[in-house]
mmCIF file of C-alpha atoms in Angstrom:
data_model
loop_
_atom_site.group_PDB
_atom_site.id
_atom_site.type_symbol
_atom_site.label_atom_id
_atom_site.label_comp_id
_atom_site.label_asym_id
_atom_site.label_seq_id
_atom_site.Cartn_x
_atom_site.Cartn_y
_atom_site.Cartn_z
ATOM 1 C CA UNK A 1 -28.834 -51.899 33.596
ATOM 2 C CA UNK A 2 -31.601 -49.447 33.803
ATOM 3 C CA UNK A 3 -32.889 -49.897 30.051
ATOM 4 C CA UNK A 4 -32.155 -54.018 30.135
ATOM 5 C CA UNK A 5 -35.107 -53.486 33.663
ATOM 6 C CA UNK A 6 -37.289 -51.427 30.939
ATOM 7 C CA UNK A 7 -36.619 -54.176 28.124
ATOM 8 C CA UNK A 8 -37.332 -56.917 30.723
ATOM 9 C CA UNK A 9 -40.554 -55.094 31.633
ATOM 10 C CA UNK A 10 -41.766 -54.378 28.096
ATOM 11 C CA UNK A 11 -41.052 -58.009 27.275
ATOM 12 C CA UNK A 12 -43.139 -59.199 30.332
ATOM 13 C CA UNK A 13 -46.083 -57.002 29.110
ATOM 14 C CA UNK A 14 -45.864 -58.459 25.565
ATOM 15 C CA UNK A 15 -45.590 -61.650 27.052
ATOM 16 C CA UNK A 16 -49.044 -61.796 28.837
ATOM 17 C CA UNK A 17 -50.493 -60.050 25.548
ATOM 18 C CA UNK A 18 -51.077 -56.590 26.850
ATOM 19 C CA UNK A 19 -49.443 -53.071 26.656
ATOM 20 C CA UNK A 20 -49.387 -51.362 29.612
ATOM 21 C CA UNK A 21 -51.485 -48.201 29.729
ATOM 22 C CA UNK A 22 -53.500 -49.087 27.072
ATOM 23 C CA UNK A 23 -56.019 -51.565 28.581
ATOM 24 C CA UNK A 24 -57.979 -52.359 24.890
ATOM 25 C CA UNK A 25 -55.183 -53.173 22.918
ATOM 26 C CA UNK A 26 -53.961 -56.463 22.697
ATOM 27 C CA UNK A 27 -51.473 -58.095 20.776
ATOM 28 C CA UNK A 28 -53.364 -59.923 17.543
ATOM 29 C CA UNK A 29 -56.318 -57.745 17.914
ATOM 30 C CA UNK A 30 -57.405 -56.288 14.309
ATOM 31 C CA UNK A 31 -59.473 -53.021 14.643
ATOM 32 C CA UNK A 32 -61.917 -52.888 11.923
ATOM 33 C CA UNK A 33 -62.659 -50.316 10.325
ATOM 34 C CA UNK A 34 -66.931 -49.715 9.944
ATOM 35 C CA UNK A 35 -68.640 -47.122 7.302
ATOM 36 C CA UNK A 36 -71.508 -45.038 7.974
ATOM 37 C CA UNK A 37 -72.981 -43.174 5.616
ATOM 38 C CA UNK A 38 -76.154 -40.698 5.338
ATOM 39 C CA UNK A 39 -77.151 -37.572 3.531
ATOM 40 C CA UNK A 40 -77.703 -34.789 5.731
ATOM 41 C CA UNK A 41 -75.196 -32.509 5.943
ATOM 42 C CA UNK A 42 -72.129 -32.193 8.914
ATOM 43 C CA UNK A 43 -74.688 -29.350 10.507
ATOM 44 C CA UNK A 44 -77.607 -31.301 12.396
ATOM 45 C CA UNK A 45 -79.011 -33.650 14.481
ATOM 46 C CA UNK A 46 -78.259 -36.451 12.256
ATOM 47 C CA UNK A 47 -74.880 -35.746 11.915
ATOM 48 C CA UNK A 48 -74.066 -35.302 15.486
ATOM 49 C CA UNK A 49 -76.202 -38.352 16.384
ATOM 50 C CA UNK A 50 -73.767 -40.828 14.216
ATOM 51 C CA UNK A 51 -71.010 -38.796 15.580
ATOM 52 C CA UNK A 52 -72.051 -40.332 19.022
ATOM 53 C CA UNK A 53 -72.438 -43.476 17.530
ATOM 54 C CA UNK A 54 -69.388 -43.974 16.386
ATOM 55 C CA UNK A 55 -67.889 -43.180 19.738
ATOM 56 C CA UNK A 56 -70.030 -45.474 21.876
ATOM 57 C CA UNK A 57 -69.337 -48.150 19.143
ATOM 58 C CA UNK A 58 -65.809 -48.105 20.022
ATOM 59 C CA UNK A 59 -66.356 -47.749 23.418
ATOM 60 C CA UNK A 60 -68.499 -50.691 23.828
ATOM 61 C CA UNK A 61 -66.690 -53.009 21.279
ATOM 62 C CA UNK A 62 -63.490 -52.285 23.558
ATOM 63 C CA UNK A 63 -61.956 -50.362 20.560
ATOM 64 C CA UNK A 64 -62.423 -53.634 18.380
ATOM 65 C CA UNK A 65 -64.785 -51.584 15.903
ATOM 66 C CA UNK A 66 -64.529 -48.446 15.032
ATOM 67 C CA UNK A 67 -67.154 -46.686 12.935
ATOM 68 C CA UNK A 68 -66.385 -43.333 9.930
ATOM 69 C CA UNK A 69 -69.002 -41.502 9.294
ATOM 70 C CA UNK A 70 -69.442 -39.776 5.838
ATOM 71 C CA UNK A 71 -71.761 -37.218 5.844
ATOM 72 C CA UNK A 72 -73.846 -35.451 2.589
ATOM 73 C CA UNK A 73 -74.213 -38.899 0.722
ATOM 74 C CA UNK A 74 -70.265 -38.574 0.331
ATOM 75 C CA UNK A 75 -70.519 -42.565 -0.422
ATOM 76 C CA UNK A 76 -73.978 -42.619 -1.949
ATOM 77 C CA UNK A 77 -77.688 -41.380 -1.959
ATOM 78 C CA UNK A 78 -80.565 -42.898 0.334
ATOM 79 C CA UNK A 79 -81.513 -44.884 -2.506
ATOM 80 C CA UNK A 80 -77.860 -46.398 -3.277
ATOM 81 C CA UNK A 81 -76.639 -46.543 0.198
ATOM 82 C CA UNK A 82 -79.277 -49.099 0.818
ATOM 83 C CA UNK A 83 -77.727 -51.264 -2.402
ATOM 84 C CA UNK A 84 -74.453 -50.422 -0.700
ATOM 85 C CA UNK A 85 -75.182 -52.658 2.019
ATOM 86 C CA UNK A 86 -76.537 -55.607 0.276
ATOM 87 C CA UNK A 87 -72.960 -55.610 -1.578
ATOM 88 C CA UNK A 88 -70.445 -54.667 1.378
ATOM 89 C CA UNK A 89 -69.792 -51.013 -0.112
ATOM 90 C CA UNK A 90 -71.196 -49.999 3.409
ATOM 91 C CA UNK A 91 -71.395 -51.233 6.614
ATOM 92 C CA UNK A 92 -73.961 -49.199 7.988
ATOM 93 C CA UNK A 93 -77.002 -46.217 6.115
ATOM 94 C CA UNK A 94 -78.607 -43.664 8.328
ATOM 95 C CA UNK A 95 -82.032 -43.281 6.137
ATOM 96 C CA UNK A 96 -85.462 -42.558 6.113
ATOM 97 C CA UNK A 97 -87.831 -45.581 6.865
ATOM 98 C CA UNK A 98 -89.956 -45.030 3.517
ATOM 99 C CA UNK A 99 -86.570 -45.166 1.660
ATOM 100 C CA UNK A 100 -86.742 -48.789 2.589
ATOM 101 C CA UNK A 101 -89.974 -49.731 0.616
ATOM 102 C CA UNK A 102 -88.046 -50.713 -2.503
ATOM 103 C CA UNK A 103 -86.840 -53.474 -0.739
ATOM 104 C CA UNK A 104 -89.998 -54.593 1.502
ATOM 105 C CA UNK A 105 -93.526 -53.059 -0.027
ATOM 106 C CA UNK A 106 -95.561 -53.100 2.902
ATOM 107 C CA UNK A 107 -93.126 -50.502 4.411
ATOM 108 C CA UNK A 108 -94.731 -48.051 2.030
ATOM 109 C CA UNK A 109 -97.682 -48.107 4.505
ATOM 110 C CA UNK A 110 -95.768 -46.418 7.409
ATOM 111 C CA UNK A 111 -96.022 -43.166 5.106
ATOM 112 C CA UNK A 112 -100.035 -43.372 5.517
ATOM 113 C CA UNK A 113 -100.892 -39.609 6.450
ATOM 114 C CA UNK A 114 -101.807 -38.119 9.601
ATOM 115 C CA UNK A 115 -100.537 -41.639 11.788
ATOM 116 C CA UNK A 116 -99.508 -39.730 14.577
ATOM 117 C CA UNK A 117 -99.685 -36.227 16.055
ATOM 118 C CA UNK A 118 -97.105 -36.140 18.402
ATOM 119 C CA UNK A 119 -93.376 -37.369 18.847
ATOM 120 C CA UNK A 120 -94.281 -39.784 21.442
ATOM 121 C CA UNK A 121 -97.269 -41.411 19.601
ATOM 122 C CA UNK A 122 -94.530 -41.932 16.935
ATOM 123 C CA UNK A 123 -92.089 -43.034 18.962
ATOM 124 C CA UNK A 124 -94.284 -45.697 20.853
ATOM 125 C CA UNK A 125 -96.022 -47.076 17.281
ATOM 126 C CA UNK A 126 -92.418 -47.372 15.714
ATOM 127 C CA UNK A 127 -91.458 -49.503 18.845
ATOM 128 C CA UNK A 128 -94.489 -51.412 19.663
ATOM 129 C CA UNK A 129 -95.973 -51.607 15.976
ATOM 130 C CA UNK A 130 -96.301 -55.498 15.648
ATOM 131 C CA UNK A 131 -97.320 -54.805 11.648
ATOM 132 C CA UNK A 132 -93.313 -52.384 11.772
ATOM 133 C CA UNK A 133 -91.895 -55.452 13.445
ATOM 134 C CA UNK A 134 -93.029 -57.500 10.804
ATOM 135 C CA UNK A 135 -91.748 -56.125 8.020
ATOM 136 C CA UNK A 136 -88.371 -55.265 9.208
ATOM 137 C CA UNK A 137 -87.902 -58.888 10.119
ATOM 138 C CA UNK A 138 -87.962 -59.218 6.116
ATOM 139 C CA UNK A 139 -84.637 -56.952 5.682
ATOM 140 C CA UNK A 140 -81.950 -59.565 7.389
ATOM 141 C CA UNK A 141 -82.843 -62.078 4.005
ATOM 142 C CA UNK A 142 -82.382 -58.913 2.295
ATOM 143 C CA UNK A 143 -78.757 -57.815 3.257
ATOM 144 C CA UNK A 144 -79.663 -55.798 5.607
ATOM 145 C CA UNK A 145 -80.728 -55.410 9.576
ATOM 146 C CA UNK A 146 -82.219 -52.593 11.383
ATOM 147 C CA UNK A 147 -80.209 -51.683 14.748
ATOM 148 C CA UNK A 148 -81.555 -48.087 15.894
ATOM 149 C CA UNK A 149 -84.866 -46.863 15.547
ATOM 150 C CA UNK A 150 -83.705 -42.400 14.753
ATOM 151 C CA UNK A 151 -85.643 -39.743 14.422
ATOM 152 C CA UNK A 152 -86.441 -37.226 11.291
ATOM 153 C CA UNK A 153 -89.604 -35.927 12.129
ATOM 154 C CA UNK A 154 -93.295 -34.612 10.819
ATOM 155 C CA UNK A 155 -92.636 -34.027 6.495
ATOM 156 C CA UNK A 156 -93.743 -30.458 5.714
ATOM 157 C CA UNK A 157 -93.526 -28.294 2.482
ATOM 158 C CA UNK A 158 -90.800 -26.079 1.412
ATOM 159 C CA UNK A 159 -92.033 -23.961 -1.676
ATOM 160 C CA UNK A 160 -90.804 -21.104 -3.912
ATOM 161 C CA UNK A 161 -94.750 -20.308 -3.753
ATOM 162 C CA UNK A 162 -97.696 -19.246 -1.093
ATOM 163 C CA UNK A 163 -98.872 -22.399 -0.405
ATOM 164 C CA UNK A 164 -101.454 -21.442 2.248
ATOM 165 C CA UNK A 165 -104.305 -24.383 1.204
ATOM 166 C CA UNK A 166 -104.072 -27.513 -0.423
ATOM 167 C CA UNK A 167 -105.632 -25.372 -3.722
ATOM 168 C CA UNK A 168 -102.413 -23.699 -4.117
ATOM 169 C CA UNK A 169 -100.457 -27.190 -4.779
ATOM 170 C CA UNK A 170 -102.844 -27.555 -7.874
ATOM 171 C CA UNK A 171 -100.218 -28.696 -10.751
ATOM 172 C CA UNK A 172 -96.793 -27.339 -9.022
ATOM 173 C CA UNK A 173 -94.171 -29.369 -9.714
ATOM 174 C CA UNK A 174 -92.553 -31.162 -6.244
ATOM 175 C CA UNK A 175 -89.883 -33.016 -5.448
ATOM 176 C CA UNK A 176 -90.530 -36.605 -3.639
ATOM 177 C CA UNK A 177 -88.658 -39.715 -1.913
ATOM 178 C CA UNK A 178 -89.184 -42.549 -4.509
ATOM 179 C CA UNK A 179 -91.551 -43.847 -2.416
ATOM 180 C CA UNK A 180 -95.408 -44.929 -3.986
ATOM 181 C CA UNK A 181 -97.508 -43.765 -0.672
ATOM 182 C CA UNK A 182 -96.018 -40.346 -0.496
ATOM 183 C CA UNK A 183 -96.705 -40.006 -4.133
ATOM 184 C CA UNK A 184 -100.397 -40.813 -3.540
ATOM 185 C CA UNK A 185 -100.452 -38.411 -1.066
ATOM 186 C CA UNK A 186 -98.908 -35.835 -3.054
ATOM 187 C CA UNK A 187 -101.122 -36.621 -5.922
ATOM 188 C CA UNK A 188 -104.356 -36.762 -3.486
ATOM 189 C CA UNK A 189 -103.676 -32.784 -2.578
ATOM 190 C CA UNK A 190 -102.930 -31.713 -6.009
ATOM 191 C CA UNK A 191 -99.306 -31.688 -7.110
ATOM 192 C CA UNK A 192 -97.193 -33.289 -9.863
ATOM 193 C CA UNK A 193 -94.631 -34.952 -8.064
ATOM 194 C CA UNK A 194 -91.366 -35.606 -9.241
ATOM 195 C CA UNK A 195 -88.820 -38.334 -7.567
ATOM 196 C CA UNK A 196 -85.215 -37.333 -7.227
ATOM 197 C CA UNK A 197 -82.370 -37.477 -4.983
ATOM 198 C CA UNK A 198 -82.382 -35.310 -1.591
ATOM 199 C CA UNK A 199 -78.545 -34.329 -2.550
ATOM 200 C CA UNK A 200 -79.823 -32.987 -5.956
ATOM 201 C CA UNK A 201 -82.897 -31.039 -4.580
ATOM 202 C CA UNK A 202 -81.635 -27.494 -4.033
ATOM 203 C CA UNK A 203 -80.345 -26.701 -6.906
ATOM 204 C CA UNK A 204 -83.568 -28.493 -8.700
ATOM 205 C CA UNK A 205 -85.236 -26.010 -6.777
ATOM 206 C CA UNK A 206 -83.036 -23.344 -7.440
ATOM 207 C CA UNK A 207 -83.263 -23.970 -10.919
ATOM 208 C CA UNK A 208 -86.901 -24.044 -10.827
ATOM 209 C CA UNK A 209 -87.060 -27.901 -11.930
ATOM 210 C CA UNK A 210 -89.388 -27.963 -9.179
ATOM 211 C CA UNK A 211 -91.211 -25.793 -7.279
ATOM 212 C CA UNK A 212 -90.487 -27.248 -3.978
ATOM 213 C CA UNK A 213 -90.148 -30.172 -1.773
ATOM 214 C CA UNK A 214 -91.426 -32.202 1.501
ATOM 215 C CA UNK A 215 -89.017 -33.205 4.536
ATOM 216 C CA UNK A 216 -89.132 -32.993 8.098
ATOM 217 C CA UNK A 217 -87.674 -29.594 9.489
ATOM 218 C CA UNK A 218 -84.450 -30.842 10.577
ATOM 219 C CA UNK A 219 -84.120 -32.101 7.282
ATOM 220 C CA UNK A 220 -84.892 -28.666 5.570
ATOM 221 C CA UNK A 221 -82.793 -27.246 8.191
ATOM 222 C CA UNK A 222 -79.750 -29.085 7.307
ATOM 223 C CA UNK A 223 -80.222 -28.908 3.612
ATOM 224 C CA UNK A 224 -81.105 -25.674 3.569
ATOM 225 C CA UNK A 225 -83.590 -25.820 1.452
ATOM 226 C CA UNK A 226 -85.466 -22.635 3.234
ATOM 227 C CA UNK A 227 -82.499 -20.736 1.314
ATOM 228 C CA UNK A 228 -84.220 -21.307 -2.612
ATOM 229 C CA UNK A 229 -87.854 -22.126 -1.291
ATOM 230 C CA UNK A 230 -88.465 -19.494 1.630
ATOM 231 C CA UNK A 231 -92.195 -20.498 2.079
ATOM 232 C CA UNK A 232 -92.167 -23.114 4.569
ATOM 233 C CA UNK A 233 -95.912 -25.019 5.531
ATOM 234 C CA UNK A 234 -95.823 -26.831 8.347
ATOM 235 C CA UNK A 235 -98.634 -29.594 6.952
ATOM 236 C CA UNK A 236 -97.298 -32.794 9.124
ATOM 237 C CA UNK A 237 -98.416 -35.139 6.739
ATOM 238 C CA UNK A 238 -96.129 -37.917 7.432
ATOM 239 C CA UNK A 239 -94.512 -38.680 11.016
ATOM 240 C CA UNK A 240 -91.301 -40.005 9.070
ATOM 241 C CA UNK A 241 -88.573 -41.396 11.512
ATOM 242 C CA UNK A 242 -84.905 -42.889 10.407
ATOM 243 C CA UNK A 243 -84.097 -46.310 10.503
ATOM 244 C CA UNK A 244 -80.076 -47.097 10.517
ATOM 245 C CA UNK A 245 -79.739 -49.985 8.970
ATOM 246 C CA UNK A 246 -76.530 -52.433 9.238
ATOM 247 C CA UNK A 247 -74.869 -54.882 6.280
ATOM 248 C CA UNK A 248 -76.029 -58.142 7.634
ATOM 249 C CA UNK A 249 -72.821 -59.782 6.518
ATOM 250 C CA UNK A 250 -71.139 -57.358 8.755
ATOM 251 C CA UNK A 251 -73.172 -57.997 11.654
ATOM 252 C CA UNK A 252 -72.874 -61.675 11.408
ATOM 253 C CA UNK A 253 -69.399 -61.408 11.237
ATOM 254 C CA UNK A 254 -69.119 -59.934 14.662
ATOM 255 C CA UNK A 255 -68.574 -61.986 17.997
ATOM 256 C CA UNK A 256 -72.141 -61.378 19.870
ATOM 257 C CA UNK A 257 -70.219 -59.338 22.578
ATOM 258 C CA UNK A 258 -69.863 -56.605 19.558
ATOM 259 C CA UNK A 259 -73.256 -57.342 18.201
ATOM 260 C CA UNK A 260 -74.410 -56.080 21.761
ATOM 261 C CA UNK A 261 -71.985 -53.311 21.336
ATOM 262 C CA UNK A 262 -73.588 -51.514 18.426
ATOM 263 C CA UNK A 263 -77.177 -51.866 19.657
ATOM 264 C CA UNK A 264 -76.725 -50.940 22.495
ATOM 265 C CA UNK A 265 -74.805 -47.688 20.850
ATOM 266 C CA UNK A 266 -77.533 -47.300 18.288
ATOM 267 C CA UNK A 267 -79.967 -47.466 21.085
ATOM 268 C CA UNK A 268 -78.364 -44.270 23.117
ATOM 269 C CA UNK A 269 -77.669 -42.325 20.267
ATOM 270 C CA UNK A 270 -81.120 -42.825 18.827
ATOM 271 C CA UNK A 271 -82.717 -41.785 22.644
ATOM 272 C CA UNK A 272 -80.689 -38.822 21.974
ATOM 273 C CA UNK A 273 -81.543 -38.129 18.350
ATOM 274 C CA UNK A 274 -85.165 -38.091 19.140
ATOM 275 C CA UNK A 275 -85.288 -35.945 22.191
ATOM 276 C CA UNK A 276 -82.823 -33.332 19.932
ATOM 277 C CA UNK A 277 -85.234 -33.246 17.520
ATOM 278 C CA UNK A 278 -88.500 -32.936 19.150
ATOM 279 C CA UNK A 279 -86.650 -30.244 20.835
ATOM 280 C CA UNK A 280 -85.255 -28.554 17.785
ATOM 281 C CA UNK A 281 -88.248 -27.836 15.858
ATOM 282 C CA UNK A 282 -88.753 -24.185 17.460
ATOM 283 C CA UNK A 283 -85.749 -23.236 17.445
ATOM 284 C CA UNK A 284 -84.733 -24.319 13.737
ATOM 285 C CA UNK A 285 -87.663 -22.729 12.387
ATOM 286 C CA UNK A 286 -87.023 -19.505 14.624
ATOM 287 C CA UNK A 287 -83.837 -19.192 12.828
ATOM 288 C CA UNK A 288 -85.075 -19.629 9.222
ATOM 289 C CA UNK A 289 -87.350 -17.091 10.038
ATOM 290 C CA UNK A 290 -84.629 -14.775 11.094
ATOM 291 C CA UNK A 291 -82.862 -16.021 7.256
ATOM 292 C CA UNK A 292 -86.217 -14.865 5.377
ATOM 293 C CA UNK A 293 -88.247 -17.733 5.817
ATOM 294 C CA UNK A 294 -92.087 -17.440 5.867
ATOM 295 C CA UNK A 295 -93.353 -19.911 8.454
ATOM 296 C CA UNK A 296 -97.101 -21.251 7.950
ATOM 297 C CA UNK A 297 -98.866 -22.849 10.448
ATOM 298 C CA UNK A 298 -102.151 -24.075 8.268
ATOM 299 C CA UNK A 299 -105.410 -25.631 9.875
ATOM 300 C CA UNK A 300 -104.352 -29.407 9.382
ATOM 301 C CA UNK A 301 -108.426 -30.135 8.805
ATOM 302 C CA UNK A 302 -107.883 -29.056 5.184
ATOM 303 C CA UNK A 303 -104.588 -31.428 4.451
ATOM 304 C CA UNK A 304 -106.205 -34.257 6.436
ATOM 305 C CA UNK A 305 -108.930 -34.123 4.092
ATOM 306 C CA UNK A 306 -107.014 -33.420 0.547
ATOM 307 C CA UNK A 307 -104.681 -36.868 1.567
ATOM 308 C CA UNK A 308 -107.725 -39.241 1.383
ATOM 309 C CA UNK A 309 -107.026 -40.143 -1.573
ATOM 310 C CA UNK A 310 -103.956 -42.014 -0.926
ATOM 311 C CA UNK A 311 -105.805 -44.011 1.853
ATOM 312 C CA UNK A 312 -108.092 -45.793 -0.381
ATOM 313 C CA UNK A 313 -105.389 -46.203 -3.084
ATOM 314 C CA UNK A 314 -103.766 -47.791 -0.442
ATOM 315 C CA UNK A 315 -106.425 -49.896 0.769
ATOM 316 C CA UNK A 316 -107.308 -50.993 -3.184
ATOM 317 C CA UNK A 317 -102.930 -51.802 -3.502
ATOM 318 C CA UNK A 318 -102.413 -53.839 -0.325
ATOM 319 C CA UNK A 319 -105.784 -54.927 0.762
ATOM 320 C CA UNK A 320 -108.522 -52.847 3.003
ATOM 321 C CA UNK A 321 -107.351 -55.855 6.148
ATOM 322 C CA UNK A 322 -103.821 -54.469 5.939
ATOM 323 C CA UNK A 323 -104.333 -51.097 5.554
ATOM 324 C CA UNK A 324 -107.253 -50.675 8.123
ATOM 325 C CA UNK A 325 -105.604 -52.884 10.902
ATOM 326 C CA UNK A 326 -102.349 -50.649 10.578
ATOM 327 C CA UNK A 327 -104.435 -47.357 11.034
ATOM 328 C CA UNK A 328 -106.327 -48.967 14.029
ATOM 329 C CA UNK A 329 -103.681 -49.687 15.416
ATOM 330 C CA UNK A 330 -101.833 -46.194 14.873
ATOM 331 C CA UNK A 331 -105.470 -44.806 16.417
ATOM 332 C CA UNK A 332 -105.129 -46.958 19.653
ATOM 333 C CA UNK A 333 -102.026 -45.474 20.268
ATOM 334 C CA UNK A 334 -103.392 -41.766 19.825
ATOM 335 C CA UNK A 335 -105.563 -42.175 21.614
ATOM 336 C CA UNK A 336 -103.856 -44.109 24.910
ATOM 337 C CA UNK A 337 -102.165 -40.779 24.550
ATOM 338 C CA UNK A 338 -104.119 -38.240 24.239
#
């Protein structure tokens, strides 16, 4: 009698399309399943930020989504996971913003040097910038949408070399992002630069293909790149922020309660990803000290001056208007916050 009450009970439940004790589940509900993929390794901000993610996802799609994450370009490079979400291999890529500039040119103009000084003046042009705006409202026609503005940070050098002025860069070899600003730049303060994938660069380095590489220092952290080139220069050259960007076919394919979901997700995780970085710098570079690392801090006076040159190659590639307004505007904001 006692298990026909239990059967009766169960049957009710099913009836009204619920399980007792578990609130999200209901009968006919598919879970999908949504891929994340990036490049840095399980140890970092980056890492731990998608971790987040993926549980505020869930949380705020009432289990309807739930997001793996696949860490060390498991699934694909920065380049490829890009192409990965034009073709549904991925539903969402954690990447730098100048990886994006295949896609939409004008985005190589975010990686003009010396835009901002500070994490904040970053942070407010990459959310105010009506010329940023602009060009990620290309991506959606692309296959792609930008949902979270994340954080990387300021791109300095890791070398197997001194490199205590931009005279020491004279000829060395240097790994890049296959990105046409940042190769100007490079070029500007002397090096050869050489494009290849961030998963391949250590043991390129180690190997002695090339003599170093640029990346913000949670970035070096994570990859360890201090290991095979101990001198680190803290040059700031580029304030170089993530983007994560989502497969538009997946996006559209959400009800807009989910849509709502995910930003708001990549919206907390991102606050979070930014103030761990800005916060991390110190203490990251205090412990690649401690592993042999030689820490620089130059006079920036000298790099400001050797990137120049990648200014007015800009200005000559997409127009002096372009270039000049985007800088203005980049100086407006330094200066409201100075």
């Amino acid at each position: 009698m006692q298990n026909r009450r239990h059967i009766l009970k169960a049957s009710a439940a099913l009836a009204g399309g619920a399980i007792t004790g578990f609130p999200n589940i209901v009968l006919g509900q598919s879970v999908r399943t949504l891929r994340f993929s990036h490049t840095d390794t399980s140890v970092g901000a980056a890492n731990e930020a998608a971790m987040r993610f993926a549980a505020a996802v869930e949380k705020y799609t009432s289990g309807r989504c739930k997001v793996q994450v696949f860490h060390s370009g498991q699934l694909a490079n920065d380049a490829k996971s890009l192409d990965q979400l034009q073709v549904g291999g991925l539903d969402f890529a954690l990447t730098g913003v100048v990886t994006f500039t295949p896609h939409v040119k004008d985005l190589s103009l975010i990686a003009l040097p010396y835009l901002a000084e500070t994490y904040e003046q970053g942070w407010k042009l990459y959310d105010t910038s009506k010329f940023i705006k602009q060009q990620a409202d290309l991506l959606p026609a692309k296959g792609m949408r930008i949902v979270g503005n994340w954080e990387a940070g300021f791109r300095s050098f890791t070398t197997n070399f001194p490199l205590n002025s931009p005279a020491d860069a004279k000829g060395k070899k240097l790994r890049i992002a296959p990105v046409e600003m940042i190769r100007w730049i490079m070029e500007s303060i002397g090096f050869s630069p050489v494009v290849m994938p961030v998963t391949e660069v250590y043991l390129a380095i180690q190997q002695n293909t090339v003599s170093g590489q640029e990346n913000p220092i949670d970035t070096i952290y994570s990859q360890r790149f201090y290991e095979v080139a101990k001198h680190v220069t803290l040059s700031q050259h580029v304030y170089s922020p993530r983007w994560v960007a989502m497969a538009e076919r997946t996006f559209k394919s959400l009800s807009a309660a989910d849509q709502e979901g995910i930003l708001k997700a990549a919206k907390e995780a991102g606050d979070w990803n930014r103030t761990e970085v800005r916060a991390n710098d110190e203490k990251l570079l205090a412990e690649m000290t401690a592993k042999g690392a030689t820490i620089v801090k130059p006079d920036l006076s000298a790099w400001r001056k050797a990137s120049e040159g990648a200014v007015e190659r800009a200005r000559k590639e997409f127009g002096a208007t372009a270039v000049d307004q985007f800088i203005a505007e980049a100086a407006e904001i330094r200066k409201s916050m100075s």
